[in-house]
XYZ file of C-alpha atoms in Angstrom:
578
model
C 124.742 217.152 -17.659
C 122.311 215.557 -20.566
C 119.016 214.506 -19.674
C 119.622 211.176 -20.705
C 122.832 211.243 -18.659
C 120.580 211.860 -15.500
C 117.952 209.452 -16.420
C 120.345 206.664 -17.063
C 122.163 207.500 -13.201
C 118.805 207.433 -11.709
C 117.426 204.355 -12.756
C 120.714 203.011 -12.439
C 120.007 204.067 -8.734
C 116.831 202.842 -8.570
C 117.992 199.415 -9.550
C 120.833 199.236 -7.211
C 118.328 199.868 -4.190
C 116.054 197.517 -5.028
C 119.204 194.620 -5.341
C 120.123 195.723 -2.237
C 116.688 195.303 -0.497
C 116.057 192.519 -2.138
C 118.945 190.244 -1.087
C 118.495 191.743 2.596
C 115.381 190.077 2.185
C 116.571 186.872 1.386
C 119.246 186.705 4.098
C 122.136 184.952 4.691
C 123.635 181.800 5.775
C 125.278 181.938 9.420
C 126.712 179.113 10.541
C 128.132 178.333 14.580
C 128.929 175.434 16.531
C 128.307 174.525 20.073
C 131.161 172.634 21.938
C 128.930 170.796 24.760
C 131.555 170.478 27.867
C 132.045 170.310 31.107
C 133.492 173.653 32.887
C 133.468 174.844 36.803
C 131.966 177.297 38.109
C 131.695 178.320 41.339
C 128.850 179.886 42.920
C 127.041 180.559 46.458
C 131.125 179.456 47.639
C 130.665 176.517 45.909
C 132.951 175.294 43.123
C 131.217 172.657 40.772
C 131.330 171.096 37.295
C 128.074 171.893 34.864
C 127.348 171.175 31.494
C 127.735 174.313 29.063
C 127.779 175.385 25.652
C 131.274 175.827 24.983
C 132.321 177.093 28.456
C 130.600 179.913 28.850
C 127.500 180.152 31.634
C 125.122 181.352 30.723
C 125.723 179.917 26.923
C 126.378 181.979 23.793
C 124.212 184.432 22.299
C 123.078 183.465 18.237
C 121.918 186.484 16.310
C 120.468 186.329 12.964
C 118.176 187.936 11.123
C 114.794 187.810 10.102
C 115.068 185.900 6.795
C 118.350 184.285 7.653
C 119.164 180.229 7.238
C 120.791 179.087 10.662
C 123.051 175.695 10.776
C 124.219 175.438 14.451
C 126.674 172.319 14.487
C 126.310 170.407 18.622
C 128.776 167.888 19.015
C 128.680 166.658 22.672
C 131.943 165.950 24.483
C 130.524 165.313 28.027
C 128.427 161.834 29.492
C 125.343 163.097 28.944
C 122.728 162.879 25.873
C 121.835 166.074 24.896
C 119.685 168.201 22.459
C 119.311 172.093 22.037
C 115.128 173.325 21.213
C 114.602 176.807 19.554
C 112.549 178.231 21.853
C 109.905 179.966 19.681
C 111.930 179.335 16.001
C 108.357 178.580 13.562
C 110.333 175.777 11.270
C 108.368 175.813 9.167
C 108.808 171.840 7.213
C 111.864 172.177 9.549
C 110.775 170.562 12.390
C 113.445 167.818 12.304
C 115.630 171.425 14.109
C 112.724 171.825 16.397
C 115.054 170.151 19.445
C 112.958 168.319 22.013
C 114.838 164.423 23.029
C 112.430 162.063 21.657
C 109.824 164.175 20.343
C 111.548 164.964 16.498
C 115.357 163.320 16.716
C 117.028 161.029 19.089
C 119.300 162.572 21.318
C 123.120 163.201 20.483
C 124.930 161.230 21.991
C 128.921 161.056 23.806
C 130.932 162.274 20.660
C 128.536 162.460 18.376
C 127.121 165.625 16.243
C 124.195 167.265 14.714
C 123.614 170.095 12.701
C 120.725 172.263 13.219
C 119.183 173.323 9.986
C 117.348 176.158 9.819
C 115.445 179.561 8.405
C 114.169 182.119 10.318
C 110.771 182.861 8.347
C 108.782 185.884 8.958
C 109.401 186.400 13.060
C 112.032 189.215 14.844
C 112.641 190.130 18.157
C 113.477 188.311 21.349
C 113.863 183.864 21.519
C 116.179 181.504 23.286
C 117.625 178.321 23.260
C 117.875 175.287 25.938
C 118.395 172.081 26.243
C 115.247 169.828 25.571
C 116.452 166.664 27.627
C 115.793 166.193 31.369
C 116.888 168.743 33.741
C 120.496 169.805 31.320
C 118.903 173.290 30.299
C 119.444 174.134 34.132
C 122.838 175.206 32.901
C 122.435 174.788 28.756
C 120.337 178.010 27.943
C 121.436 181.081 26.255
C 119.571 183.375 24.039
C 118.585 183.369 20.558
C 118.292 187.026 18.821
C 116.193 187.640 15.875
C 116.461 190.932 14.315
C 114.762 192.655 11.397
C 115.669 192.517 8.543
C 118.078 195.280 7.221
C 116.868 198.775 6.587
C 113.114 197.602 8.628
C 112.941 199.849 11.725
C 111.014 198.688 14.925
C 108.137 200.346 15.373
C 109.039 201.941 18.756
C 111.853 204.106 19.336
C 115.741 203.220 18.142
C 117.421 202.533 21.094
C 120.498 203.347 22.157
C 121.485 199.620 23.030
C 119.729 196.143 23.258
C 120.413 194.025 26.336
C 119.918 190.450 27.075
C 119.390 189.818 31.039
C 117.983 185.837 31.328
C 116.841 185.050 34.239
C 117.722 181.441 35.729
C 118.302 178.821 38.778
C 121.064 177.957 40.554
C 121.838 174.388 42.502
C 124.541 174.258 44.508
C 123.310 170.035 43.173
C 123.776 168.018 40.974
C 120.215 168.889 38.778
C 120.222 165.766 37.200
C 120.596 164.481 40.728
C 117.186 166.169 42.055
C 115.164 165.499 39.021
C 116.078 161.622 39.949
C 115.503 161.482 43.458
C 112.104 163.321 42.939
C 111.124 161.069 40.589
C 112.371 158.096 43.178
C 110.790 158.981 45.896
C 107.840 160.494 44.044
C 108.159 163.925 46.050
C 108.445 167.298 45.343
C 111.735 168.373 44.188
C 114.506 170.084 46.459
C 114.584 173.502 45.242
C 117.322 176.130 43.915
C 120.175 177.177 46.132
C 119.568 180.857 43.677
C 118.260 182.782 40.936
C 119.710 184.466 39.085
C 120.550 187.500 35.804
C 122.810 186.721 33.613
C 124.295 183.625 35.238
C 124.881 185.344 38.826
C 122.963 185.550 42.023
C 124.190 189.035 42.943
C 124.384 189.942 47.005
C 121.676 189.249 48.629
C 123.493 185.488 48.823
C 125.694 184.473 50.271
C 129.117 185.521 49.861
C 128.104 186.176 46.224
C 128.541 190.021 46.180
C 130.983 189.822 43.910
C 129.115 187.241 41.420
C 126.132 190.047 41.055
C 125.192 191.465 37.518
C 125.645 195.220 36.838
C 124.347 197.299 34.048
C 125.655 200.758 33.539
C 123.627 202.909 31.808
C 124.013 206.343 29.928
C 121.942 209.488 31.281
C 118.992 210.092 29.140
C 118.838 207.226 26.734
C 116.615 203.873 25.945
C 117.883 200.764 26.180
C 116.027 197.795 25.179
C 116.178 194.581 28.021
C 115.638 191.862 26.056
C 114.482 190.223 29.248
C 114.777 186.185 28.818
C 113.613 183.576 32.063
C 115.172 180.634 31.942
C 114.264 179.609 35.297
C 113.168 175.904 35.580
C 110.361 175.832 38.030
C 109.818 178.910 38.937
C 107.539 182.443 37.590
C 109.324 185.714 38.196
C 108.265 189.098 39.251
C 111.559 191.764 37.902
C 111.615 195.379 38.041
C 114.439 198.124 38.547
C 113.636 200.679 41.836
C 112.626 204.244 40.361
C 112.482 203.486 36.873
C 109.395 203.231 34.677
C 109.594 199.753 31.791
C 107.683 200.348 28.429
C 106.776 197.065 27.231
C 106.847 196.734 23.389
C 107.143 192.500 22.439
C 106.379 188.928 24.038
C 107.676 185.811 22.876
C 109.262 187.770 19.706
C 105.798 189.641 19.193
C 105.760 192.989 18.676
C 102.810 194.612 21.256
C 100.831 198.075 21.620
C 103.749 199.597 23.825
C 102.713 200.072 27.742
C 104.336 201.532 30.361
C 104.838 199.337 34.238
C 106.855 198.758 37.355
C 107.380 195.355 37.674
C 106.474 192.269 34.555
C 105.672 188.834 35.581
C 107.725 186.674 33.187
C 106.810 182.515 33.492
C 109.186 180.026 32.296
C 109.716 180.138 28.511
C 108.468 183.394 27.757
C 110.283 186.399 26.869
C 110.058 190.311 26.827
C 111.135 193.573 25.436
C 111.037 196.450 27.806
C 111.937 199.528 26.608
C 113.959 201.779 29.707
C 114.416 205.487 29.304
C 117.264 206.241 32.000
C 116.866 209.225 34.245
C 117.729 212.634 32.353
C 121.140 213.796 34.909
C 123.112 211.313 36.755
C 121.110 210.561 39.846
C 124.075 210.444 41.995
C 122.748 206.467 43.377
C 122.879 203.058 41.917
C 119.502 201.021 41.670
C 118.749 197.419 42.646
C 116.670 195.138 39.784
C 114.941 192.582 41.251
C 113.321 189.232 40.475
C 111.572 186.856 43.129
C 109.051 183.891 41.836
C 105.243 184.530 42.011
C 103.705 180.764 43.375
C 99.936 180.176 44.932
C 100.616 176.376 45.260
C 101.551 173.897 47.276
C 105.486 172.218 47.850
C 108.710 174.178 48.154
C 110.024 176.421 45.926
C 113.194 179.274 45.616
C 111.688 182.213 47.697
C 114.448 184.251 47.727
C 115.117 187.093 45.239
C 118.346 188.120 43.490
C 119.692 191.436 42.758
C 121.226 193.338 40.462
C 122.500 196.719 39.874
C 122.019 199.787 37.195
C 124.899 202.392 38.075
C 124.868 205.459 36.127
C 128.407 206.143 33.924
C 129.702 209.481 35.491
C 131.988 210.884 33.891
C 134.721 212.075 36.103
C 135.420 216.155 36.200
C 139.163 217.249 37.534
C 137.439 217.965 40.881
C 134.532 216.412 41.561
C 134.434 212.074 41.040
C 131.681 210.208 42.932
C 132.836 206.675 42.614
C 129.392 203.913 42.576
C 130.586 201.987 45.770
C 130.263 205.141 47.438
C 127.008 205.726 46.030
C 123.100 205.427 48.038
C 120.809 202.081 46.541
C 118.089 202.203 45.924
C 115.829 199.318 46.624
C 112.954 199.001 44.888
C 109.278 196.616 46.002
C 107.509 193.446 44.290
C 104.177 191.912 44.787
C 103.490 189.666 47.642
C 104.597 185.600 45.963
C 100.818 184.938 45.793
C 99.561 188.243 43.948
C 97.568 186.094 41.436
C 95.504 189.679 40.707
C 98.410 191.422 39.854
C 98.982 188.508 37.271
C 95.670 188.744 35.502
C 95.969 192.429 35.394
C 99.504 192.177 33.890
C 98.676 189.686 31.742
C 96.189 191.306 30.183
C 97.887 194.580 28.742
C 99.189 192.551 25.999
C 97.355 192.954 23.162
C 98.767 192.804 19.188
C 99.888 196.006 17.487
C 97.562 194.863 14.786
C 98.506 197.374 12.484
C 99.450 196.803 8.195
C 102.812 196.034 8.984
C 102.423 194.050 11.381
C 98.499 192.196 11.346
C 96.645 190.364 13.933
C 95.760 187.199 11.842
C 93.465 185.977 14.333
C 91.752 182.926 13.032
C 87.620 184.213 12.559
C 86.357 180.876 12.090
C 87.523 177.439 13.899
C 87.252 173.955 12.506
C 88.444 172.568 15.265
C 87.206 172.475 19.216
C 89.160 171.529 22.194
C 89.640 172.181 25.916
C 92.639 170.791 27.596
C 92.556 170.066 31.878
C 96.204 171.074 33.252
C 97.151 169.897 36.360
C 98.876 167.345 39.209
C 97.100 164.233 39.830
C 99.129 161.063 40.984
C 100.663 157.355 40.303
C 100.752 154.692 42.586
C 103.751 153.724 44.905
C 105.855 150.814 43.939
C 104.706 147.634 46.304
C 107.385 147.282 48.781
C 108.283 151.219 48.441
C 107.243 154.476 51.278
C 106.789 156.979 48.370
C 106.870 160.861 49.638
C 104.199 161.941 47.342
C 100.493 163.432 48.570
C 100.251 160.108 50.462
C 102.679 157.670 51.493
C 100.985 155.396 49.156
C 101.247 157.580 45.506
C 103.669 159.806 43.479
C 103.182 162.914 42.243
C 101.748 163.051 38.287
C 100.901 165.662 36.096
C 98.115 165.986 32.969
C 96.622 166.984 30.475
C 92.696 165.796 30.458
C 93.854 163.035 32.712
C 96.635 161.750 30.248
C 100.240 161.767 31.733
C 102.670 162.159 28.483
C 104.879 159.569 28.784
C 108.162 159.866 26.237
C 109.046 157.279 24.019
C 113.206 156.158 24.250
C 113.493 154.144 21.260
C 112.425 156.486 18.103
C 111.205 159.884 17.826
C 108.361 160.790 17.336
C 108.319 162.785 14.104
C 110.574 159.911 12.797
C 107.713 157.003 12.917
C 105.401 159.182 12.313
C 107.170 160.353 8.997
C 108.190 156.630 8.128
C 105.254 155.074 8.650
C 105.713 153.162 12.201
C 103.815 155.009 14.645
C 101.729 152.201 15.561
C 104.049 150.608 17.580
C 104.657 153.879 18.992
C 102.173 156.369 19.381
C 97.959 156.565 19.434
C 96.207 159.286 17.623
C 93.221 159.060 20.197
C 94.226 161.468 22.717
C 90.725 163.115 24.103
C 89.744 166.537 22.886
C 87.770 167.040 25.983
C 88.121 165.734 29.818
C 86.210 162.136 29.437
C 84.781 162.586 33.228
C 83.768 166.383 33.448
C 84.311 167.315 36.840
C 84.104 170.387 38.903
C 87.539 172.138 37.823
C 88.735 174.664 39.500
C 85.686 173.951 42.915
C 86.273 171.026 45.232
C 88.761 168.175 43.792
C 87.746 164.320 42.794
C 88.629 162.613 45.818
C 90.325 159.450 42.639
C 93.640 161.565 41.405
C 95.110 159.056 39.848
C 96.273 159.609 36.004
C 96.186 157.759 32.975
C 99.382 157.289 31.349
C 100.306 156.764 27.409
C 101.817 158.414 24.615
C 98.312 160.237 22.718
C 98.332 162.372 20.313
C 95.648 164.624 18.142
C 96.130 164.518 14.514
C 95.273 167.626 12.638
C 95.249 168.132 8.586
C 96.809 170.553 7.008
C 95.602 174.587 7.575
C 93.158 173.996 10.296
C 91.941 176.338 12.462
C 92.231 175.277 15.920
C 90.617 176.931 19.144
C 92.496 175.626 22.487
C 90.783 176.158 25.738
C 93.416 175.094 28.896
C 91.415 175.064 31.714
C 93.476 174.660 34.821
C 92.276 172.267 37.927
C 92.018 172.463 41.679
C 94.051 168.640 42.163
C 96.543 169.439 44.819
C 96.674 173.116 44.528
C 95.862 175.752 42.333
C 98.372 177.129 40.326
C 99.575 179.095 37.243
C 100.552 176.761 34.024
C 103.257 178.386 31.142
C 102.038 176.443 29.093
C 104.275 176.202 25.368
C 103.447 175.725 21.836
C 106.347 174.496 19.897
C 106.377 175.406 16.019
C 103.226 177.842 16.422
C 102.146 181.171 17.186
C 98.844 180.875 18.607
C 97.164 183.972 19.540
C 95.168 184.194 23.464
C 92.044 185.190 22.733
C 90.382 184.683 25.984
C 90.741 184.449 29.748
C 89.360 183.956 33.161
C 88.913 182.703 36.540
C 86.197 179.729 37.699
C 85.568 176.881 35.270
C 86.063 178.297 30.740
C 81.498 178.352 30.754
C 81.659 177.529 26.664
C 77.850 179.668 26.358
C 78.998 182.834 28.117
C 82.764 183.129 27.572
C 83.217 183.273 24.346
C 81.080 185.862 23.975
C 84.050 188.219 25.717
C 86.841 187.325 23.450
C 89.112 189.506 21.952
C 89.462 188.716 18.099
C 90.780 192.203 17.087
C 94.359 192.357 18.917
C 94.888 190.089 20.851
C 98.365 189.248 21.833
C 100.198 186.387 20.201
C 102.833 184.116 21.645
C 104.480 180.626 22.640
C 104.134 180.577 25.708
C 101.461 181.483 28.252
C 100.038 180.825 31.489
C 97.056 179.261 32.757
C 95.950 181.509 35.733
C 96.082 179.917 38.913
C 92.189 178.818 38.999
C 91.346 179.701 35.772
C 91.524 179.533 32.126
C 92.608 180.629 28.689
C 91.320 180.481 25.268
C 93.735 180.290 22.068
C 93.937 179.684 19.144
C 96.175 179.121 15.935
C 96.643 177.388 12.355
C 97.803 174.407 12.473
C 99.795 175.488 8.355
C 102.865 173.477 10.238
C 103.401 169.829 9.300
C 105.528 167.399 12.218
C 105.084 166.624 15.278
C 105.322 169.195 18.211
C 105.117 169.318 21.276
C 103.284 171.538 23.884
C 103.627 171.635 26.824
C 104.112 172.944 30.432
C 107.273 175.134 30.679
C 107.255 174.372 34.205
C 110.756 171.460 34.183
C 108.715 168.325 37.355
C 105.221 169.689 35.478
C 106.880 168.570 31.855
C 109.283 165.313 34.048
C 105.588 164.352 35.568
C 104.435 164.083 32.486
C 102.263 167.650 31.746
C 102.466 167.584 28.062
C 101.305 165.815 24.732
C 102.063 166.471 21.184
C 100.332 167.480 17.932
C 100.204 165.578 14.441
C 100.300 167.849 11.605
C 99.761 166.607 8.670
C 100.776 167.442 5.141
C 98.977 169.317 2.712
C 98.186 169.309 -0.586
C 101.240 171.606 -2.422
C 105.255 170.449 -2.684
C 105.776 173.716 -0.280
C 103.690 172.302 2.305
C 104.705 169.376 3.071
C 107.543 168.379 5.625
C 111.184 168.076 4.620
C 112.478 164.785 4.606
C 114.840 164.258 7.287
C 118.627 165.421 7.270
C 121.407 162.359 6.906
C 123.121 163.361 9.868
C 120.220 163.351 12.264
C 121.136 161.340 15.425
C 120.309 157.696 15.911
C 118.827 155.869 18.746
C-alpha cells in the first residue's frame, strides 16, 4: 500500500479518535420522568400508604456521566407538596434546580410539574436524590450515579459489578404526623421502627425474614458497593462479616484507598467501597449489618438492620448446597456511643491529590467564620404544657444561636434574584457567636435561641474558612452538616473548643478530603474551606432531619461575578409558584 494512503488512513484514524473523545467529553442529554404517586407497602406485618416516585421504594436509579445534561420532569399526583434535591450536585449557575423548598424554588403543588434541568460538571461518583420538604424524604429518595466520562478509567481496579445500597429508616406511622406531633408538643420525635437496606428491614425484625436484602456474589471478584445513608435521623455503622472493605470514594470525591472492617456514614453521606470476595466458595453466608452511632439525649431507633451476602455456588451433578442450609456468620459492631471509633475513622479520609484529581484546597482565606451548631430551646406557648427539656420549653436548634425560619410565600433565591429580598431575609447572620461561652463545657443557664431568616453574603470567588463548633447544650452529639452548591475541603478537626491560635497550625492543606457533608464531631469542631465560585442562594444545614426541622440551618448568598459565565442563569419558565 502506498505511503500516502497509510498516512491518510492514520490521520483519519486520529481525527476519528479525537472526535469521539471530544463528543464523549461534551456529554449527552438524559431525560427522566418522576411521577410522585401513592403506593401501598407492607413492612413489619403492617401495610401503609407511602409517597413514592414511580411507585418504587426506594425510588428509581438516575444514571449519568460526567458532562451530561439531566432533564428530570417531576409531576406531582399526591396531595402533599413536593420538591426534589439532587444531593451533592454542584448546580453551577443552575441553582433553580437545586430543589430545597422555599430556598431555591416554591414546592411543586398537586397537579403541577417542574423540569429539573442541570449539567453535571467536573463530578463523578455516588450521589443521591431526595425530597426536600418536611419529612417527605423518608420514602422519596434514590441513588444518583455519575459515571466517569467515556474512556476515563477509575483510579482503582475496575469492579466486576457495581451495587448501590441505600440505608433508610422505616416508620410504621406517617412520618409527617411524627414530625407534626414533635413540633406541636415541643418534644423529641418518636423513633423509627426499623432501619433498612434498599427499603428492606431484614430478619432481625418481627415478621421481616421475607423482606431481607440479599447480595449474591461470585468468588474471586471485586464489587463496588455504593453506600448511601438516606436515614432521616441516624448515623450508621456498617459492616460485612468476615470481609474487609476498601474505601475509595466519599461524597463523589476519590480518596486515597484504605481498608476497614466498619464504615460510618452520617445522614446524607455516601461512601464507595471495594468488596473483594473470597477466592473460593466459602460454604457460609454472611450478615451485612448497620446500626446507629449516637451520643446525644433522647430516644432513637437503636435497632440493627441485617442483609445477607451469599456466594453463588454452581451446582454439580453430585453436589448442591442450598444457601438456606449454610451457617450464617454474624459480624460485630462498635458500641452505639463509640466516638473514638468515629473520630479515628473520619481521620482516615484523604484526597487523592494527584495530577489527574488534584486537591484544590484554598491556601489563603478571604473570610473566616466560626459557627456554633447545636440544640437550644424556644418558649412554650401560653396555656400549653410542652414536652421539651422542661414543660415550659420546646426543643429548638440553631447555628450561632439563630434558629432559621424558612419563608412560606416565596423562595429565598427568587426574592434575591428579583431584588425583593428586603421583606424576605436579612443579611446580618453573625460571623461568630455574639456571646462566646465554653462551647463544649458546662452549658449556659439560658438555652433560648433567637429566630430569624438571616443569610451571609459572599462576593464571587471569595475563599472561605468555616469552623463548625459543636456545643454541649442539651447534650453532646455529632451533627452531619451539608452544604448545597459546593464541595469543601476538611482541613482540620478536633475535640473540645476550637483554638484559633493553636489548631490552624495542624491544618492539612496538602490532601484534605473533599466532601459535601461532614460530621461535626461529638463534643468537638471541624474546619472546612471552600471557594465561593457558584452564584446563587445555598442552604447549609444539619442532615439529621429533626434538627433541620428545629432550625439548625442557614444560607449563603453568592453574588454574581463580572464575566457572563460567572452569573446565575435566569429562572426557567416552569418554576413553581407559591
